[in-house]
Amino acid sequence: MCFVEGCLVRKNNVIWIVKGVEHPAGYLTVFPRYEIKDKETGEGGILVKKMGLKNPEEYYEFLLTKPGYGKLLYNNCAGRATPLIGINEVETFYNPFKPLICEEKRRSEPCLVYEYLASAIEHGEIGLTGSSYFMWTPKSDIDILIFTKPSNVTQVLEEIKVKTSEISWEEALSIMNTREYHIPSLTTLTRIKRSINQRKVLGNVVFIRILTVNPFIYNECRYNVLKEGEAYLQGLVLDERSAVYPYTYRVRVLSSDILEKNQEITIISDRGRFSEAAKKEEKVIVKGDYEAKIYSPRQIEHQVYLWAKHHYIAPMKHVE
């Protein structure tokens, strides 16, 4: 069983992707990603059809119109309704670290990428996720997971930098357009091109998600999230851990509509387009959900969570 971002489960003839690293008690936070077209191919694999849903808002609308696919339930870890599946309702767990397509010894580009990285990255365990787990076409993305210990992150980042290469400017521009960045700029384009998460491996564009949470241990979130509104702020990045999932920035507020000046706040996201978006000692503008994580009446942490299409974190000097 696999319980973290990028793991895949099956229910109701749909392949769901697990989101986050903590879940409401007894449930998994999931998004619907692929419909199963046929039970099996001639090679024993599964044919899947991508649903074409890109943003959380689209997942919610889809499930509201097609409740037979799954349920929207209140998620105390998110402070809103999200798709949830009970652990005992999962029909099949798929292990990204033992990809089905490669177990069947079908030589495909995802398997070649998976095998290359498995030998090149010495300080992490390699997983294959997304549609490449089941099948692959030249138009498909190749999504890679790397599980490593927190103490080995620096080595993994260096191994990725050395053993893979940067994508081209054209590929970076295509990614920026596909992800629909709210504030596109030359700085954003440059950071996508030089990103440690978006790399070229054996001629393929690969998105790499680095995890430091054990994917095989179920983690129940021990807090409740209270959404207190949407926050806009200008701030100074004090520190960042934006190449590792979930992507985080520690920011000192310079000005804001609802936060106090000089308040220090964590900016956090589980979406790839918010990774490596800002650097330490850089002034940024931010828009996202202002949340309270309530562990107990005496233990409350605040954060700004980026998840919606109109949210952003961007360098101030490149914003007019």
Short mmCIF file of the C-alpha atoms (twelve columns), coordinates in Angstrom:
data_MODEL
# 
_entry.id   MODEL 
# 
loop_
_atom_site.group_PDB 
_atom_site.id 
_atom_site.type_symbol 
_atom_site.label_atom_id 
_atom_site.label_alt_id 
_atom_site.label_comp_id 
_atom_site.label_asym_id 
_atom_site.label_seq_id 
_atom_site.Cartn_x 
_atom_site.Cartn_y 
_atom_site.Cartn_z 
_atom_site.pdbx_PDB_model_num 
ATOM 1   C CA . MET A 1   0.000   0.000  0.000   1 
ATOM 2   C CA . CYS A 2   1.157   3.505  -0.835  1 
ATOM 3   C CA . PHE A 3   -0.294  6.613  0.817   1 
ATOM 4   C CA . VAL A 4   1.447   9.767  -0.416  1 
ATOM 5   C CA . GLU A 5   1.411   12.208 -3.321  1 
ATOM 6   C CA . GLY A 6   1.772   10.343 -6.608  1 
ATOM 7   C CA . CYS A 7   0.545   6.950  -5.400  1 
ATOM 8   C CA . LEU A 8   -2.301  5.467  -7.454  1 
ATOM 9   C CA . VAL A 9   -5.460  3.626  -6.403  1 
ATOM 10  C CA . ARG A 10  -8.415  2.122  -8.219  1 
ATOM 11  C CA . LYS A 11  -12.118 2.446  -7.405  1 
ATOM 12  C CA . ASN A 12  -15.269 2.481  -9.558  1 
ATOM 13  C CA . ASN A 13  -13.364 1.857  -12.801 1 
ATOM 14  C CA . VAL A 14  -11.372 5.019  -12.178 1 
ATOM 15  C CA . ILE A 15  -7.677  5.447  -11.352 1 
ATOM 16  C CA . TRP A 16  -7.255  8.072  -8.617  1 
ATOM 17  C CA . ILE A 17  -4.014  9.800  -7.689  1 
ATOM 18  C CA . VAL A 18  -3.288  10.315 -4.002  1 
ATOM 19  C CA . LYS A 19  -2.734  13.940 -2.964  1 
ATOM 20  C CA . GLY A 20  -0.695  15.165 -0.010  1 
ATOM 21  C CA . VAL A 21  1.121   13.213 2.679   1 
ATOM 22  C CA . GLU A 22  -1.492  13.382 5.486   1 
ATOM 23  C CA . HIS A 23  -5.140  12.370 5.363   1 
ATOM 24  C CA . PRO A 24  -8.370  12.461 7.403   1 
ATOM 25  C CA . ALA A 25  -8.685  9.417  9.658   1 
ATOM 26  C CA . GLY A 26  -9.526  6.326  7.613   1 
ATOM 27  C CA . TYR A 27  -9.508  8.154  4.265   1 
ATOM 28  C CA . LEU A 28  -7.222  9.075  1.397   1 
ATOM 29  C CA . THR A 29  -7.328  12.479 -0.257  1 
ATOM 30  C CA . VAL A 30  -7.482  11.707 -3.982  1 
ATOM 31  C CA . PHE A 31  -8.206  13.248 -7.382  1 
ATOM 32  C CA . PRO A 32  -9.714  11.309 -10.318 1 
ATOM 33  C CA . ARG A 33  -7.181  11.086 -13.143 1 
ATOM 34  C CA . TYR A 34  -7.864  8.189  -15.516 1 
ATOM 35  C CA . GLU A 35  -10.836 6.150  -16.632 1 
ATOM 36  C CA . ILE A 36  -10.204 2.471  -17.316 1 
ATOM 37  C CA . LYS A 37  -11.182 1.815  -20.943 1 
ATOM 38  C CA . ASP A 38  -10.743 -1.947 -20.907 1 
ATOM 39  C CA . LYS A 39  -9.969  -4.301 -18.082 1 
ATOM 40  C CA . GLU A 40  -6.879  -5.651 -19.811 1 
ATOM 41  C CA . THR A 41  -4.799  -5.280 -22.931 1 
ATOM 42  C CA . GLY A 42  -3.351  -8.227 -24.791 1 
ATOM 43  C CA . GLU A 43  -0.215  -7.825 -22.693 1 
ATOM 44  C CA . GLY A 44  -2.044  -7.953 -19.379 1 
ATOM 45  C CA . GLY A 45  -1.780  -4.213 -18.743 1 
ATOM 46  C CA . ILE A 46  -4.497  -1.637 -18.159 1 
ATOM 47  C CA . LEU A 47  -5.671  0.792  -20.820 1 
ATOM 48  C CA . VAL A 48  -6.478  4.168  -19.320 1 
ATOM 49  C CA . LYS A 49  -7.943  7.373  -20.713 1 
ATOM 50  C CA . LYS A 50  -6.872  10.690 -19.228 1 
ATOM 51  C CA . MET A 51  -9.842  12.689 -17.984 1 
ATOM 52  C CA . GLY A 52  -8.349  15.995 -19.050 1 
ATOM 53  C CA . LEU A 53  -8.844  17.614 -15.638 1 
ATOM 54  C CA . LYS A 54  -5.986  19.953 -14.708 1 
ATOM 55  C CA . ASN A 55  -7.074  22.117 -11.788 1 
ATOM 56  C CA . PRO A 56  -8.696  21.261 -8.419  1 
ATOM 57  C CA . GLU A 57  -11.714 23.365 -9.381  1 
ATOM 58  C CA . GLU A 58  -12.284 21.062 -12.361 1 
ATOM 59  C CA . TYR A 59  -12.090 17.939 -10.195 1 
ATOM 60  C CA . TYR A 60  -14.744 19.322 -7.876  1 
ATOM 61  C CA . GLU A 61  -17.075 20.289 -10.724 1 
ATOM 62  C CA . PHE A 62  -16.609 16.871 -12.331 1 
ATOM 63  C CA . LEU A 63  -17.598 14.995 -9.168  1 
ATOM 64  C CA . LEU A 64  -20.560 17.296 -8.548  1 
ATOM 65  C CA . THR A 65  -21.928 16.444 -11.983 1 
ATOM 66  C CA . LYS A 66  -20.955 12.746 -11.867 1 
ATOM 67  C CA . PRO A 67  -21.389 11.620 -8.247  1 
ATOM 68  C CA . GLY A 68  -21.206 7.971  -9.274  1 
ATOM 69  C CA . TYR A 69  -17.457 8.326  -9.740  1 
ATOM 70  C CA . GLY A 70  -16.733 9.386  -6.183  1 
ATOM 71  C CA . LYS A 71  -17.695 11.617 -3.265  1 
ATOM 72  C CA . LEU A 72  -16.863 15.123 -2.177  1 
ATOM 73  C CA . LEU A 73  -16.606 15.062 1.609   1 
ATOM 74  C CA . TYR A 74  -15.419 17.593 4.173   1 
ATOM 75  C CA . ASN A 75  -11.678 17.205 4.650   1 
ATOM 76  C CA . ASN A 76  -10.413 18.549 7.992   1 
ATOM 77  C CA . CYS A 77  -6.843  18.491 6.616   1 
ATOM 78  C CA . ALA A 78  -7.829  20.968 3.893   1 
ATOM 79  C CA . GLY A 79  -10.620 22.978 5.518   1 
ATOM 80  C CA . ARG A 80  -12.971 22.299 2.601   1 
ATOM 81  C CA . ALA A 81  -14.684 19.490 0.725   1 
ATOM 82  C CA . THR A 82  -12.346 17.345 -1.389  1 
ATOM 83  C CA . PRO A 83  -12.583 13.948 -3.076  1 
ATOM 84  C CA . LEU A 84  -12.027 11.272 -0.411  1 
ATOM 85  C CA . ILE A 85  -11.897 7.485  -0.600  1 
ATOM 86  C CA . GLY A 86  -12.049 5.263  2.457   1 
ATOM 87  C CA . ILE A 87  -8.967  3.064  2.729   1 
ATOM 88  C CA . ASN A 88  -11.238 0.000  2.926   1 
ATOM 89  C CA . GLU A 89  -12.997 1.134  -0.289  1 
ATOM 90  C CA . VAL A 90  -9.840  0.949  -2.426  1 
ATOM 91  C CA . GLU A 91  -10.057 -1.937 -4.870  1 
ATOM 92  C CA . THR A 92  -6.374  -1.895 -5.868  1 
ATOM 93  C CA . PHE A 93  -3.266  -0.050 -4.670  1 
ATOM 94  C CA . TYR A 94  -0.597  0.522  -7.328  1 
ATOM 95  C CA . ASN A 95  2.979   0.852  -6.120  1 
ATOM 96  C CA . PRO A 96  4.895   3.583  -8.041  1 
ATOM 97  C CA . PHE A 97  8.186   2.076  -6.914  1 
ATOM 98  C CA . LYS A 98  7.348   -1.148 -8.746  1 
ATOM 99  C CA . PRO A 99  5.705   0.190  -11.917 1 
ATOM 100 C CA . LEU A 100 3.281   -2.132 -13.651 1 
ATOM 101 C CA . ILE A 101 4.441   -1.258 -17.151 1 
ATOM 102 C CA . CYS A 102 8.045   -2.169 -16.286 1 
ATOM 103 C CA . GLU A 103 7.159   -5.290 -14.282 1 
ATOM 104 C CA . GLU A 104 5.683   -6.641 -17.495 1 
ATOM 105 C CA . LYS A 105 9.024   -6.027 -19.219 1 
ATOM 106 C CA . ARG A 106 7.582   -3.816 -21.948 1 
ATOM 107 C CA . ARG A 107 10.446  -1.659 -23.162 1 
ATOM 108 C CA . SER A 108 9.089   1.866  -23.212 1 
ATOM 109 C CA . GLU A 109 10.526  5.338  -22.682 1 
ATOM 110 C CA . PRO A 110 9.121   5.611  -19.101 1 
ATOM 111 C CA . CYS A 111 10.794  2.315  -18.163 1 
ATOM 112 C CA . LEU A 112 14.093  3.393  -19.667 1 
ATOM 113 C CA . VAL A 113 13.890  6.674  -17.728 1 
ATOM 114 C CA . TYR A 114 12.895  4.812  -14.553 1 
ATOM 115 C CA . GLU A 115 15.741  2.311  -14.864 1 
ATOM 116 C CA . TYR A 116 18.306  5.010  -15.686 1 
ATOM 117 C CA . LEU A 117 17.347  7.131  -12.674 1 
ATOM 118 C CA . ALA A 118 17.224  4.064  -10.412 1 
ATOM 119 C CA . SER A 119 20.909  3.508  -11.178 1 
ATOM 120 C CA . ALA A 120 21.910  7.203  -11.313 1 
ATOM 121 C CA . ILE A 121 20.284  8.412  -8.071  1 
ATOM 122 C CA . GLU A 122 22.146  6.663  -5.268  1 
ATOM 123 C CA . HIS A 123 20.499  8.433  -2.318  1 
ATOM 124 C CA . GLY A 124 16.827  7.949  -3.223  1 
ATOM 125 C CA . GLU A 125 14.279  5.352  -4.299  1 
ATOM 126 C CA . ILE A 126 12.763  5.934  -7.748  1 
ATOM 127 C CA . GLY A 127 9.066   5.624  -8.571  1 
ATOM 128 C CA . LEU A 128 7.029   6.051  -11.759 1 
ATOM 129 C CA . THR A 129 3.562   7.601  -11.611 1 
ATOM 130 C CA . GLY A 130 0.910   9.194  -13.819 1 
ATOM 131 C CA . SER A 131 -0.322  7.638  -17.046 1 
ATOM 132 C CA . SER A 132 3.176   6.261  -17.718 1 
ATOM 133 C CA . TYR A 133 2.590   3.768  -14.917 1 
ATOM 134 C CA . PHE A 134 0.073   1.938  -17.122 1 
ATOM 135 C CA . MET A 135 0.829   2.909  -20.698 1 
ATOM 136 C CA . TRP A 136 2.729   5.548  -22.639 1 
ATOM 137 C CA . THR A 137 2.456   7.560  -25.831 1 
ATOM 138 C CA . PRO A 138 4.952   10.145 -27.095 1 
ATOM 139 C CA . LYS A 139 2.556   12.919 -26.021 1 
ATOM 140 C CA . SER A 140 2.366   11.654 -22.433 1 
ATOM 141 C CA . ASP A 141 4.265   13.218 -19.556 1 
ATOM 142 C CA . ILE A 142 6.745   11.118 -17.607 1 
ATOM 143 C CA . ASP A 143 6.246   11.711 -13.887 1 
ATOM 144 C CA . ILE A 144 8.906   10.487 -11.475 1 
ATOM 145 C CA . LEU A 145 8.865   10.204 -7.680  1 
ATOM 146 C CA . ILE A 146 12.021  10.154 -5.596  1 
ATOM 147 C CA . PHE A 147 11.708  9.097  -1.961  1 
ATOM 148 C CA . THR A 148 14.689  10.000 0.181   1 
ATOM 149 C CA . LYS A 149 15.598  10.718 3.777   1 
ATOM 150 C CA . PRO A 150 15.610  14.392 4.826   1 
ATOM 151 C CA . SER A 151 19.334  14.080 5.508   1 
ATOM 152 C CA . ASN A 152 19.954  12.971 1.908   1 
ATOM 153 C CA . VAL A 153 18.086  15.763 0.101   1 
ATOM 154 C CA . THR A 154 21.239  17.728 -0.727  1 
ATOM 155 C CA . GLN A 155 22.867  14.662 -2.300  1 
ATOM 156 C CA . VAL A 156 19.739  13.859 -4.312  1 
ATOM 157 C CA . LEU A 157 19.507  17.407 -5.661  1 
ATOM 158 C CA . GLU A 158 23.153  17.261 -6.714  1 
ATOM 159 C CA . GLU A 159 22.708  13.835 -8.327  1 
ATOM 160 C CA . ILE A 160 19.733  15.098 -10.346 1 
ATOM 161 C CA . LYS A 161 21.710  18.137 -11.475 1 
ATOM 162 C CA . VAL A 162 24.684  16.034 -12.567 1 
ATOM 163 C CA . LYS A 163 22.900  12.981 -14.009 1 
ATOM 164 C CA . THR A 164 20.161  14.828 -15.948 1 
ATOM 165 C CA . SER A 165 20.097  17.939 -18.115 1 
ATOM 166 C CA . GLU A 166 18.112  21.165 -18.402 1 
ATOM 167 C CA . ILE A 167 15.119  21.346 -20.721 1 
ATOM 168 C CA . SER A 168 15.174  23.664 -23.741 1 
ATOM 169 C CA . TRP A 169 13.730  27.176 -23.850 1 
ATOM 170 C CA . GLU A 170 10.966  25.931 -26.143 1 
ATOM 171 C CA . GLU A 171 10.072  23.153 -23.706 1 
ATOM 172 C CA . ALA A 172 10.121  25.584 -20.782 1 
ATOM 173 C CA . LEU A 173 7.799   27.948 -22.660 1 
ATOM 174 C CA . SER A 174 5.436   25.077 -23.454 1 
ATOM 175 C CA . ILE A 175 5.330   24.092 -19.762 1 
ATOM 176 C CA . MET A 176 4.675   27.697 -18.683 1 
ATOM 177 C CA . ASN A 177 1.797   27.983 -21.154 1 
ATOM 178 C CA . THR A 178 0.332   24.585 -20.263 1 
ATOM 179 C CA . ARG A 179 0.411   25.316 -16.526 1 
ATOM 180 C CA . GLU A 180 -1.196  28.718 -17.138 1 
ATOM 181 C CA . TYR A 181 0.980   30.732 -14.763 1 
ATOM 182 C CA . HIS A 182 -1.006  33.697 -13.432 1 
ATOM 183 C CA . ILE A 183 1.999   36.043 -13.716 1 
ATOM 184 C CA . PRO A 184 4.215   34.800 -16.564 1 
ATOM 185 C CA . SER A 185 7.613   36.495 -16.906 1 
ATOM 186 C CA . LEU A 186 11.089  35.915 -18.249 1 
ATOM 187 C CA . THR A 187 12.211  35.135 -14.677 1 
ATOM 188 C CA . THR A 188 9.542   32.429 -14.370 1 
ATOM 189 C CA . LEU A 189 10.502  31.002 -17.760 1 
ATOM 190 C CA . THR A 190 14.190  30.928 -16.778 1 
ATOM 191 C CA . ARG A 191 13.428  29.168 -13.498 1 
ATOM 192 C CA . ILE A 192 11.345  26.527 -15.248 1 
ATOM 193 C CA . LYS A 193 14.228  25.906 -17.653 1 
ATOM 194 C CA . ARG A 194 16.742  25.586 -14.822 1 
ATOM 195 C CA . SER A 195 14.402  23.768 -12.447 1 
ATOM 196 C CA . ILE A 196 15.628  20.706 -10.578 1 
ATOM 197 C CA . ASN A 197 12.113  19.235 -10.817 1 
ATOM 198 C CA . GLN A 198 11.623  19.673 -14.559 1 
ATOM 199 C CA . ARG A 199 14.483  17.888 -16.343 1 
ATOM 200 C CA . LYS A 200 15.523  16.122 -19.513 1 
ATOM 201 C CA . VAL A 201 16.298  12.420 -19.148 1 
ATOM 202 C CA . LEU A 202 17.300  10.262 -22.128 1 
ATOM 203 C CA . GLY A 203 15.721  12.837 -24.450 1 
ATOM 204 C CA . ASN A 204 12.419  12.948 -22.510 1 
ATOM 205 C CA . VAL A 205 10.961  15.839 -20.511 1 
ATOM 206 C CA . VAL A 206 10.428  14.515 -16.987 1 
ATOM 207 C CA . PHE A 207 8.753   16.048 -13.937 1 
ATOM 208 C CA . ILE A 208 10.428  14.920 -10.708 1 
ATOM 209 C CA . ARG A 209 8.669   15.081 -7.335  1 
ATOM 210 C CA . ILE A 210 11.015  14.653 -4.351  1 
ATOM 211 C CA . LEU A 211 9.435   13.265 -1.162  1 
ATOM 212 C CA . THR A 212 10.920  12.885 2.314   1 
ATOM 213 C CA . VAL A 213 7.837   11.218 3.848   1 
ATOM 214 C CA . ASN A 214 7.791   7.412  3.821   1 
ATOM 215 C CA . PRO A 215 5.185   6.529  1.153   1 
ATOM 216 C CA . PHE A 216 4.317   3.207  2.789   1 
ATOM 217 C CA . ILE A 217 3.319   4.624  6.185   1 
ATOM 218 C CA . TYR A 218 -0.199  6.029  6.560   1 
ATOM 219 C CA . ASN A 219 -0.172  9.466  8.215   1 
ATOM 220 C CA . GLU A 220 -3.346  10.875 9.728   1 
ATOM 221 C CA . CYS A 221 -3.418  14.655 10.008  1 
ATOM 222 C CA . ARG A 222 -3.762  15.695 13.656  1 
ATOM 223 C CA . TYR A 223 -5.125  19.163 13.033  1 
ATOM 224 C CA . ASN A 224 -8.098  21.013 11.580  1 
ATOM 225 C CA . VAL A 225 -7.681  23.688 8.951   1 
ATOM 226 C CA . LEU A 226 -9.766  26.846 9.235   1 
ATOM 227 C CA . LYS A 227 -9.801  29.028 6.135   1 
ATOM 228 C CA . GLU A 228 -9.783  32.686 7.201   1 
ATOM 229 C CA . GLY A 229 -9.987  34.294 3.784   1 
ATOM 230 C CA . GLU A 230 -7.735  35.042 0.866   1 
ATOM 231 C CA . ALA A 231 -4.498  36.907 1.524   1 
ATOM 232 C CA . TYR A 232 -2.476  39.210 -0.689  1 
ATOM 233 C CA . LEU A 233 0.981   40.185 0.510   1 
ATOM 234 C CA . GLN A 234 4.351   41.562 -0.438  1 
ATOM 235 C CA . GLY A 235 7.199   39.953 1.444   1 
ATOM 236 C CA . LEU A 236 10.841  38.984 1.737   1 
ATOM 237 C CA . VAL A 237 11.796  35.312 1.403   1 
ATOM 238 C CA . LEU A 238 13.760  34.319 4.520   1 
ATOM 239 C CA . ASP A 239 14.189  30.686 3.557   1 
ATOM 240 C CA . GLU A 240 12.790  28.213 1.056   1 
ATOM 241 C CA . ARG A 241 12.469  24.480 0.557   1 
ATOM 242 C CA . SER A 242 10.833  24.741 -2.808  1 
ATOM 243 C CA . ALA A 243 12.416  21.803 -4.648  1 
ATOM 244 C CA . VAL A 244 11.042  19.239 -2.190  1 
ATOM 245 C CA . TYR A 245 7.367   18.324 -1.806  1 
ATOM 246 C CA . PRO A 246 5.395   20.050 -0.349  1 
ATOM 247 C CA . TYR A 247 6.953   23.257 -1.643  1 
ATOM 248 C CA . THR A 248 7.477   25.818 1.133   1 
ATOM 249 C CA . TYR A 249 8.737   29.378 1.581   1 
ATOM 250 C CA . ARG A 250 9.256   31.268 4.821   1 
ATOM 251 C CA . VAL A 251 8.393   34.931 4.217   1 
ATOM 252 C CA . ARG A 252 8.497   38.128 6.267   1 
ATOM 253 C CA . VAL A 253 5.509   40.318 5.453   1 
ATOM 254 C CA . LEU A 254 6.352   43.799 4.124   1 
ATOM 255 C CA . SER A 255 2.747   44.763 3.427   1 
ATOM 256 C CA . SER A 256 -0.569  42.916 3.263   1 
ATOM 257 C CA . ASP A 257 -4.326  43.322 3.231   1 
ATOM 258 C CA . ILE A 258 -4.875  41.050 6.273   1 
ATOM 259 C CA . LEU A 259 -1.446  40.123 7.681   1 
ATOM 260 C CA . GLU A 260 0.621   42.313 9.975   1 
ATOM 261 C CA . LYS A 261 3.833   43.972 8.809   1 
ATOM 262 C CA . ASN A 262 6.987   42.007 9.803   1 
ATOM 263 C CA . GLN A 263 4.889   38.915 10.578  1 
ATOM 264 C CA . GLU A 264 6.650   35.737 9.450   1 
ATOM 265 C CA . ILE A 265 4.437   33.328 7.531   1 
ATOM 266 C CA . THR A 266 4.881   30.000 5.730   1 
ATOM 267 C CA . ILE A 267 3.780   29.850 2.103   1 
ATOM 268 C CA . ILE A 268 3.052   26.256 1.117   1 
ATOM 269 C CA . SER A 269 1.765   24.371 -1.910  1 
ATOM 270 C CA . ASP A 270 1.396   20.834 -3.219  1 
ATOM 271 C CA . ARG A 271 1.223   21.923 -6.863  1 
ATOM 272 C CA . GLY A 272 4.247   21.690 -9.126  1 
ATOM 273 C CA . ARG A 273 3.844   25.128 -10.668 1 
ATOM 274 C CA . PHE A 274 4.634   26.691 -7.285  1 
ATOM 275 C CA . SER A 275 7.942   24.837 -6.925  1 
ATOM 276 C CA . GLU A 276 11.196  26.798 -7.227  1 
ATOM 277 C CA . ALA A 277 9.241   30.019 -7.829  1 
ATOM 278 C CA . ALA A 278 11.217  32.277 -5.467  1 
ATOM 279 C CA . LYS A 279 14.669  32.420 -3.928  1 
ATOM 280 C CA . LYS A 280 16.016  33.318 -0.514  1 
ATOM 281 C CA . GLU A 281 16.377  37.099 0.093   1 
ATOM 282 C CA . GLU A 282 14.081  37.854 -2.843  1 
ATOM 283 C CA . LYS A 283 11.067  40.173 -2.573  1 
ATOM 284 C CA . VAL A 284 7.870   38.505 -3.747  1 
ATOM 285 C CA . ILE A 285 4.163   39.059 -4.156  1 
ATOM 286 C CA . VAL A 286 1.850   36.275 -2.998  1 
ATOM 287 C CA . LYS A 287 -1.847  35.500 -3.274  1 
ATOM 288 C CA . GLY A 288 -3.405  32.445 -1.640  1 
ATOM 289 C CA . ASP A 289 -5.701  31.086 1.072   1 
ATOM 290 C CA . TYR A 290 -4.923  32.322 4.581   1 
ATOM 291 C CA . GLU A 291 -5.339  29.316 6.876   1 
ATOM 292 C CA . ALA A 292 -5.100  28.399 10.536  1 
ATOM 293 C CA . LYS A 293 -3.873  24.883 11.331  1 
ATOM 294 C CA . ILE A 294 -5.455  24.116 14.682  1 
ATOM 295 C CA . TYR A 295 -3.765  21.319 16.630  1 
ATOM 296 C CA . SER A 296 -5.369  22.409 19.925  1 
ATOM 297 C CA . PRO A 297 -6.781  25.665 21.344  1 
ATOM 298 C CA . ARG A 298 -3.255  26.517 22.459  1 
ATOM 299 C CA . GLN A 299 -1.405  25.324 19.381  1 
ATOM 300 C CA . ILE A 300 -2.369  27.149 16.202  1 
ATOM 301 C CA . GLU A 301 -0.142  27.757 13.181  1 
ATOM 302 C CA . HIS A 302 -0.923  30.083 10.279  1 
ATOM 303 C CA . GLN A 303 0.062   29.648 6.660   1 
ATOM 304 C CA . VAL A 304 -0.805  30.802 3.152   1 
ATOM 305 C CA . TYR A 305 -1.749  27.858 0.960   1 
ATOM 306 C CA . LEU A 306 -1.420  28.065 -2.838  1 
ATOM 307 C CA . TRP A 307 -3.634  25.736 -4.818  1 
ATOM 308 C CA . ALA A 308 -6.165  27.576 -7.019  1 
ATOM 309 C CA . LYS A 309 -5.618  28.670 -10.599 1 
ATOM 310 C CA . HIS A 310 -5.528  32.368 -9.623  1 
ATOM 311 C CA . HIS A 311 -3.005  31.925 -6.776  1 
ATOM 312 C CA . TYR A 312 0.627   32.894 -7.233  1 
ATOM 313 C CA . ILE A 313 4.053   33.602 -5.771  1 
ATOM 314 C CA . ALA A 314 6.254   35.748 -8.009  1 
ATOM 315 C CA . PRO A 315 9.317   38.010 -7.718  1 
ATOM 316 C CA . MET A 316 8.278   41.647 -7.196  1 
ATOM 317 C CA . LYS A 317 10.952  43.120 -9.473  1 
ATOM 318 C CA . HIS A 318 9.405   41.476 -12.526 1 
ATOM 319 C CA . VAL A 319 5.809   42.480 -11.788 1 
ATOM 320 C CA . GLU A 320 4.457   45.816 -12.975 1 
# 
